[in-house]
Amino acid sequence: MKHKMPQYEYINMDSGWCETFDRYGRWTYRKDRFPNGLKTVADHLRKNGHRLGVYILPGIRQDAYEANAQVKGTEYRMQDLVVEKREGNGFKGATYMPDAHPEIVQIFYDSMAELFAEWGVGFVKIDGCGPGGGDQFYPYQSPDTRECLKMMAKAFQRYDIWMELSWYMDHSYADDWARLSNGARIFIDIESYSTRTMTSSHRVFQRITQAARWVDTGVVGKEYGFFIDLDVVLVGMVVNGKCVDGLDNDDVRRSYISFWAIVSSVFCIGADPRMIPDKYLAMFNHPGILEIHQAGNMARPIGTGNVWYNRRQIWWKRMPDGRICVGLFNAHTYIFMLGISHDIKLTLTDLGIVSAAIEDVWSGEKLGVHTGSYSVRLRPGQCQVLMLTPM
């Protein structure tokens, strides 16, 4: 991993790492998968400069409640912390919402954070959070977990553990999410759950519309310590020697990576990097694109960011050194097919400048000095990422 993708920091496990709880009701690892414990795994990852991440849900595990596990360091038990037995997250039947003895609930989460820190965990994804969840047709399927998340945040922040919220978090509560966490998934899963492929071009470009909702929340970016999460980047995923990412072509793959970079989304890959073809590893490790991503600020659209109403998407942000990064995207995609080519025109006064020297970031080509505007014709799903030096 360090050799293939040297700039990436965390290696995160999804829900399969845990199937039960320890004697104190805390999430614990599967001994059949990790016979030497998670600390051994985390120590190994640390040698390569990586930190281990795990997946959990808010609330009190229902199996720990039924077993009436003890809260470490107290005489209280799980059934003392849950009275009404309300659902604790968006996945029904998994956890209960704690609703009694909040000071003891805090002790419970403190002990969980302490355990994770002992293992060497540096990242926690908390799924099923709300207000949010569901999908675009049936949203808000997760209960309001904010009180629970406040206690979890207090516990994990003590150990410098990155806390990520999921899924389809409501942007109306952006202030709360930024105060409680480091990142939030802002839409449904990018996976298509097909038996043959992982996602689709249409599902990628859908996320542009969702990102636009967060632009004016005023809490996204490095200065706030909070980032949007557009979900996993599946470019180049190979299974049994076959690319199964489900994307139409390399234009779309480059747009996928480019948009995540320009909005400085939490950036996770969903494939074994040892299996990703070299040409896609080169995309992931492109120095210019990594620089744009690591600037840590979110780009904003010129015009509407809704791809259904505006197929010619233009997003821009100012880099720390004063240059301006612009992403031009032909977002003309449908569920089962690509659309048509479009001419996209960037008007420089929309960026507050009159002329600029322009460079194509992906190719490194110098495109000359342009005054007033810049235009390009892009195929459906294609993008061009520009770096402008104002003149």
Coordinates of C-alpha atoms in Angstrom, one line a residue:
M1 CA 0.0 0.0 0.0
K2 CA 2.8 2.4 0.9
H3 CA 4.6 1.7 -2.3
K4 CA 1.4 1.8 -4.5
M5 CA -0.3 4.8 -2.9
P6 CA 2.2 6.7 -0.8
Q7 CA 0.1 9.7 -0.1
Y8 CA -2.8 7.8 1.5
E9 CA -3.1 7.7 5.3
Y10 CA -5.8 5.4 6.6
I11 CA -6.7 1.8 5.9
N12 CA -10.3 1.3 7.0
M13 CA -12.3 -1.9 7.6
D14 CA -16.1 -2.0 6.9
S15 CA -18.7 -3.7 9.1
G16 CA -17.4 -7.3 8.8
W17 CA -14.6 -6.7 11.3
C18 CA -17.0 -7.1 14.2
E19 CA -19.8 -9.6 14.9
T20 CA -20.1 -9.3 18.7
F21 CA -19.2 -7.3 21.9
D22 CA -16.8 -7.7 24.8
R23 CA -17.8 -8.1 28.4
Y24 CA -18.3 -4.3 28.7
G25 CA -20.7 -4.1 25.8
R26 CA -18.1 -2.6 23.4
W27 CA -17.6 -3.5 19.8
T28 CA -14.8 -6.0 19.4
Y29 CA -13.0 -7.8 16.6
R30 CA -13.7 -11.2 15.2
K31 CA -11.2 -13.6 16.5
D32 CA -11.5 -15.9 13.5
R33 CA -10.3 -13.0 11.3
F34 CA -7.9 -11.4 13.7
P35 CA -6.5 -14.2 15.9
N36 CA -3.7 -11.9 17.1
G37 CA -5.9 -8.9 17.8
L38 CA -6.3 -5.6 16.1
K39 CA -3.2 -4.0 17.8
T40 CA -1.0 -6.4 15.8
V41 CA -2.7 -5.2 12.6
A42 CA -2.5 -1.5 13.6
D43 CA 1.2 -1.9 14.6
H44 CA 1.9 -3.4 11.2
L45 CA 0.1 -0.6 9.3
R46 CA 2.0 2.0 11.4
K47 CA 5.3 0.8 10.1
N48 CA 4.2 2.0 6.6
G49 CA 2.8 5.3 7.9
H50 CA -0.8 4.2 7.9
R51 CA -3.5 4.2 10.6
L52 CA -6.2 1.7 11.1
G53 CA -9.9 2.5 10.7
V54 CA -13.1 0.7 11.9
Y55 CA -16.8 0.9 11.4
I56 CA -19.4 1.1 14.1
L57 CA -23.0 2.3 14.7
P58 CA -24.3 4.9 17.2
G59 CA -26.2 3.6 20.2
I60 CA -26.0 0.6 22.5
R61 CA -25.7 -2.8 20.7
Q62 CA -28.9 -4.7 21.1
D63 CA -27.1 -7.9 21.7
A64 CA -25.1 -6.2 24.5
Y65 CA -28.3 -4.9 25.9
E66 CA -29.9 -8.4 25.9
A67 CA -26.8 -9.8 27.7
N68 CA -27.0 -6.8 30.1
A69 CA -23.2 -6.2 29.8
Q70 CA -21.6 -4.1 32.5
V71 CA -20.3 -0.6 31.8
K72 CA -16.6 -0.7 32.6
G73 CA -15.5 0.9 35.8
T74 CA -19.1 1.2 37.1
E75 CA -21.9 -0.9 38.7
Y76 CA -24.2 0.0 35.8
R77 CA -25.3 -2.3 33.1
M78 CA -26.6 -1.8 29.6
Q79 CA -30.2 -2.2 30.6
D80 CA -29.8 0.7 33.0
L81 CA -28.9 3.0 30.0
V82 CA -31.8 2.1 27.7
V83 CA -35.4 2.5 28.9
E84 CA -37.7 3.1 25.9
K85 CA -35.8 0.7 23.5
R86 CA -35.9 3.1 20.6
E87 CA -33.9 2.4 17.5
G88 CA -30.4 3.7 17.8
N89 CA -29.5 4.2 14.2
G90 CA -30.8 3.8 10.6
F91 CA -30.2 0.0 10.5
K92 CA -33.2 -1.4 12.5
G93 CA -32.5 -4.1 15.0
A94 CA -28.8 -3.2 15.5
T95 CA -28.6 -0.7 18.4
Y96 CA -30.8 1.0 20.9
M97 CA -30.8 4.7 21.7
P98 CA -29.4 5.3 25.2
D99 CA -32.0 7.4 27.1
A100 CA -31.0 7.2 30.7
H101 CA -28.0 8.1 32.9
P102 CA -26.2 10.2 30.3
E103 CA -23.2 10.5 32.6
I104 CA -22.8 6.7 32.5
V105 CA -23.4 6.6 28.8
Q106 CA -20.4 9.0 28.5
I107 CA -18.3 6.7 30.6
F108 CA -19.3 3.8 28.3
Y109 CA -18.2 5.7 25.2
D110 CA -15.0 6.9 26.9
S111 CA -14.2 3.2 27.6
M112 CA -14.8 2.3 23.9
A113 CA -12.5 5.1 22.7
E114 CA -9.9 4.0 25.2
L115 CA -10.1 0.5 23.9
F116 CA -9.9 1.6 20.2
A117 CA -6.9 3.8 21.1
E118 CA -5.2 0.8 22.8
W119 CA -5.6 -1.1 19.6
G120 CA -4.1 1.8 17.6
V121 CA -7.3 2.8 15.7
G122 CA -7.1 6.2 14.2
F123 CA -10.4 6.4 12.2
V124 CA -14.0 5.6 13.1
K125 CA -16.8 5.5 10.6
I126 CA -20.2 5.8 12.4
D127 CA -23.0 4.7 10.1
G128 CA -26.8 5.1 10.3
C129 CA -26.6 8.6 11.8
G130 CA -29.3 11.2 11.6
P131 CA -31.1 13.4 10.8
G132 CA -30.4 11.8 7.5
G133 CA -30.1 8.3 6.0
G134 CA -32.5 6.7 3.6
D135 CA -32.3 7.7 -0.1
Q136 CA -33.5 10.4 -2.4
F137 CA -36.9 8.9 -2.6
Y138 CA -37.4 7.9 1.0
P139 CA -35.0 10.2 3.0
Y140 CA -34.7 10.6 6.8
Q141 CA -34.8 6.9 7.7
S142 CA -32.2 7.3 10.5
P143 CA -33.3 8.7 13.9
D144 CA -31.8 11.8 15.3
T145 CA -28.5 10.5 16.8
R146 CA -27.0 13.9 17.7
E147 CA -27.1 13.5 21.5
C148 CA -25.4 10.2 21.2
L149 CA -22.8 11.5 18.7
K150 CA -21.9 14.4 21.0
M151 CA -20.8 11.8 23.6
M152 CA -19.0 9.7 21.0
A153 CA -17.2 12.8 19.7
K154 CA -16.1 13.8 23.1
A155 CA -14.6 10.4 23.7
F156 CA -12.9 9.9 20.3
Q157 CA -11.5 13.5 20.1
R158 CA -9.5 12.8 23.3
Y159 CA -7.5 10.2 21.4
D160 CA -7.2 12.1 18.1
I161 CA -9.4 9.6 16.3
W162 CA -10.9 10.8 13.1
M163 CA -14.7 10.6 13.3
E164 CA -16.7 10.1 10.1
L165 CA -20.5 10.2 9.9
S166 CA -22.7 8.3 7.5
W167 CA -24.9 8.2 5.5
Y168 CA -26.8 10.9 3.4
M169 CA -26.3 13.4 6.2
D170 CA -28.7 16.4 6.0
H171 CA -26.9 19.6 5.0
S172 CA -29.4 21.6 7.1
Y173 CA -27.5 20.4 10.1
A174 CA -24.1 21.1 8.7
D175 CA -23.1 23.2 11.8
D176 CA -23.8 20.2 14.0
W177 CA -21.9 17.8 11.8
A178 CA -18.9 20.0 11.6
R179 CA -18.9 20.5 15.4
L180 CA -19.2 16.8 16.1
S181 CA -17.1 15.2 13.4
N182 CA -14.3 15.5 10.8
G183 CA -16.4 14.4 7.8
A184 CA -19.9 13.4 6.6
R185 CA -21.2 11.2 3.8
I186 CA -23.6 13.4 1.9
F187 CA -25.4 11.0 -0.3
I188 CA -26.5 7.3 -0.8
D189 CA -23.9 4.6 -1.5
I190 CA -22.1 5.0 -4.7
E191 CA -22.2 1.2 -5.2
S192 CA -24.9 0.1 -7.7
Y193 CA -25.2 -3.3 -5.9
S194 CA -25.1 -5.0 -9.3
T195 CA -23.8 -8.6 -9.5
R196 CA -21.4 -7.6 -12.3
T197 CA -20.1 -4.1 -11.6
M198 CA -19.6 -1.8 -8.6
T199 CA -21.0 1.6 -9.8
S200 CA -22.0 3.6 -12.9
S201 CA -21.1 6.8 -14.5
H202 CA -24.5 8.2 -13.7
R203 CA -24.1 7.5 -9.9
V204 CA -20.8 9.4 -10.0
F205 CA -22.1 12.5 -11.6
Q206 CA -25.2 12.5 -9.3
R207 CA -22.9 13.5 -6.5
I208 CA -22.1 16.9 -8.1
T209 CA -25.7 18.0 -7.4
Q210 CA -25.4 16.8 -3.8
A211 CA -22.1 18.5 -3.2
A212 CA -23.6 21.8 -4.4
R213 CA -25.9 21.8 -1.4
W214 CA -23.0 22.0 1.0
V215 CA -21.1 24.9 -0.7
D216 CA -22.7 27.7 1.3
T217 CA -22.9 26.0 4.6
G218 CA -19.7 27.8 5.7
V219 CA -18.3 24.9 7.6
V220 CA -16.5 22.8 5.0
G221 CA -12.8 22.7 4.6
K222 CA -9.4 22.5 6.3
E223 CA -9.9 25.6 8.4
Y224 CA -12.9 24.0 10.0
G225 CA -11.5 20.5 10.2
F226 CA -14.6 19.1 8.5
F227 CA -15.0 17.7 4.9
I228 CA -17.7 16.3 2.8
D229 CA -17.5 12.6 1.9
L230 CA -18.7 11.7 -1.6
D231 CA -18.2 8.0 -0.9
V232 CA -15.5 5.6 -2.1
V233 CA -13.6 6.0 -5.4
L234 CA -13.9 2.8 -7.3
V235 CA -11.8 3.6 -10.3
G236 CA -9.8 0.6 -11.6
M237 CA -11.3 -2.0 -9.2
V238 CA -10.2 -5.4 -10.5
V239 CA -11.7 -8.8 -9.5
N240 CA -10.4 -12.0 -11.0
G241 CA -8.4 -10.1 -13.5
K242 CA -11.3 -8.0 -14.8
C243 CA -12.1 -4.4 -14.2
V244 CA -15.5 -4.2 -12.5
D245 CA -15.7 -0.5 -11.6
G246 CA -18.7 -0.2 -14.0
L247 CA -17.6 3.1 -15.5
D248 CA -18.0 3.8 -19.2
N249 CA -14.5 4.9 -20.0
D250 CA -11.4 6.7 -18.8
D251 CA -13.0 10.1 -19.4
V252 CA -15.4 9.2 -16.6
R253 CA -12.7 7.8 -14.4
R254 CA -10.7 11.0 -14.7
S255 CA -13.8 13.1 -13.9
Y256 CA -14.5 10.9 -10.9
I257 CA -11.1 11.5 -9.3
S258 CA -11.1 15.2 -10.4
F259 CA -14.4 16.2 -8.8
W260 CA -13.5 14.5 -5.5
A261 CA -10.2 16.4 -5.6
I262 CA -11.6 19.8 -6.5
V263 CA -14.1 19.7 -3.6
S264 CA -11.5 18.1 -1.3
S265 CA -13.8 15.3 -0.4
V266 CA -12.7 12.6 2.0
F267 CA -11.0 10.3 -0.5
C268 CA -11.1 6.5 0.0
I269 CA -10.4 3.9 -2.6
G270 CA -12.5 0.7 -2.6
A271 CA -10.2 -1.7 -4.2
D272 CA -7.0 -3.7 -3.4
P273 CA -4.3 -1.3 -4.6
R274 CA -2.2 -4.3 -5.6
M275 CA -4.7 -5.2 -8.2
I276 CA -5.4 -1.7 -9.6
P277 CA -3.8 -1.3 -13.1
D278 CA -0.8 1.0 -13.2
K279 CA -2.6 3.6 -15.4
Y280 CA -5.2 4.1 -12.8
L281 CA -2.7 4.2 -10.0
A282 CA -1.1 7.0 -11.9
M283 CA -4.4 8.8 -11.8
F284 CA -4.7 8.4 -8.0
N285 CA -1.1 9.5 -7.5
H286 CA -1.1 12.4 -10.0
P287 CA 0.8 15.2 -8.2
G288 CA -1.2 18.1 -9.6
I289 CA -4.5 16.4 -8.6
L290 CA -3.3 15.6 -5.1
E291 CA -2.2 19.2 -4.7
I292 CA -5.7 20.4 -5.5
H293 CA -7.2 17.8 -3.2
Q294 CA -4.8 18.6 -0.3
A295 CA -5.5 22.3 -0.6
G296 CA -8.4 21.3 1.7
N297 CA -11.0 23.9 0.5
M298 CA -14.2 23.2 -1.3
A299 CA -14.8 24.4 -4.8
R300 CA -18.0 26.1 -5.8
P301 CA -20.0 26.0 -9.0
I302 CA -20.6 28.9 -11.4
G303 CA -24.3 28.8 -12.0
T304 CA -26.4 25.9 -10.6
G305 CA -24.6 22.8 -9.5
N306 CA -27.6 20.7 -10.3
V307 CA -26.5 18.4 -13.1
W308 CA -30.0 17.7 -14.3
Y309 CA -30.5 21.4 -15.1
N310 CA -26.9 22.2 -16.0
R311 CA -24.9 19.6 -17.9
R312 CA -22.0 22.1 -18.4
Q313 CA -20.6 22.1 -14.9
I314 CA -17.9 24.6 -13.9
W315 CA -16.4 24.5 -10.4
W316 CA -13.6 26.6 -9.1
K317 CA -11.5 27.4 -6.0
R318 CA -8.5 29.5 -5.1
M319 CA -5.3 27.7 -4.2
P320 CA -3.2 28.7 -1.2
D321 CA -0.6 30.3 -3.4
G322 CA -3.2 32.5 -5.2
R323 CA -3.7 30.4 -8.3
I324 CA -7.2 29.4 -9.3
C325 CA -8.2 25.8 -10.0
V326 CA -11.1 25.3 -12.3
G327 CA -12.9 22.0 -13.2
L328 CA -14.9 21.8 -16.4
F329 CA -17.2 18.8 -16.5
N330 CA -19.6 17.5 -19.2
A331 CA -22.1 15.9 -16.8
H332 CA -24.4 14.7 -19.5
T333 CA -25.1 11.2 -18.4
Y334 CA -28.1 9.0 -18.0
I335 CA -28.8 5.9 -15.9
F336 CA -27.8 3.5 -18.6
M337 CA -25.9 5.6 -21.1
L338 CA -23.8 8.7 -21.8
G339 CA -25.2 11.8 -23.3
I340 CA -23.7 14.1 -26.0
S341 CA -20.6 16.4 -26.3
H342 CA -20.9 20.0 -25.1
D343 CA -18.9 23.2 -25.6
I344 CA -18.1 24.7 -22.2
K345 CA -17.2 28.3 -21.8
L346 CA -15.4 29.7 -18.8
T347 CA -15.9 33.5 -18.3
L348 CA -12.9 34.8 -16.4
T349 CA -14.8 37.6 -14.8
D350 CA -16.8 35.0 -12.9
L351 CA -13.6 34.3 -11.1
G352 CA -12.9 37.9 -10.5
I353 CA -10.1 38.2 -13.0
V354 CA -9.7 39.4 -16.6
S355 CA -6.8 37.3 -18.0
A356 CA -4.7 34.3 -16.9
A357 CA -2.1 31.9 -18.0
I358 CA -3.8 28.5 -18.1
E359 CA -2.4 25.0 -17.7
D360 CA -4.1 21.7 -18.1
V361 CA -3.4 19.9 -14.8
W362 CA -3.8 16.3 -16.1
S363 CA -1.6 16.7 -19.1
G364 CA 0.6 19.4 -17.9
E365 CA 0.1 21.2 -21.3
K366 CA 0.5 25.0 -21.2
L367 CA -2.6 26.4 -22.9
G368 CA -1.3 30.0 -23.1
V369 CA -2.6 33.3 -21.8
H370 CA -6.4 33.8 -22.2
T371 CA -8.3 37.1 -21.8
G372 CA -12.0 37.3 -21.2
S373 CA -12.8 33.6 -21.6
Y374 CA -11.7 30.1 -22.3
S375 CA -13.7 27.4 -24.2
V376 CA -13.3 23.7 -24.7
R377 CA -15.5 20.9 -26.2
L378 CA -15.8 17.9 -23.9
R379 CA -17.2 14.5 -24.6
P380 CA -20.0 13.2 -22.3
G381 CA -18.4 12.3 -18.9
Q382 CA -15.2 14.1 -19.8
C383 CA -13.6 16.8 -17.8
Q384 CA -10.7 19.3 -18.0
V385 CA -9.0 20.5 -14.9
L386 CA -7.3 23.9 -15.3
M387 CA -4.8 25.8 -13.2
L388 CA -5.0 29.5 -13.8
T389 CA -2.3 32.1 -12.9
P390 CA -4.0 35.5 -12.9
M391 CA -2.2 38.1 -15.0

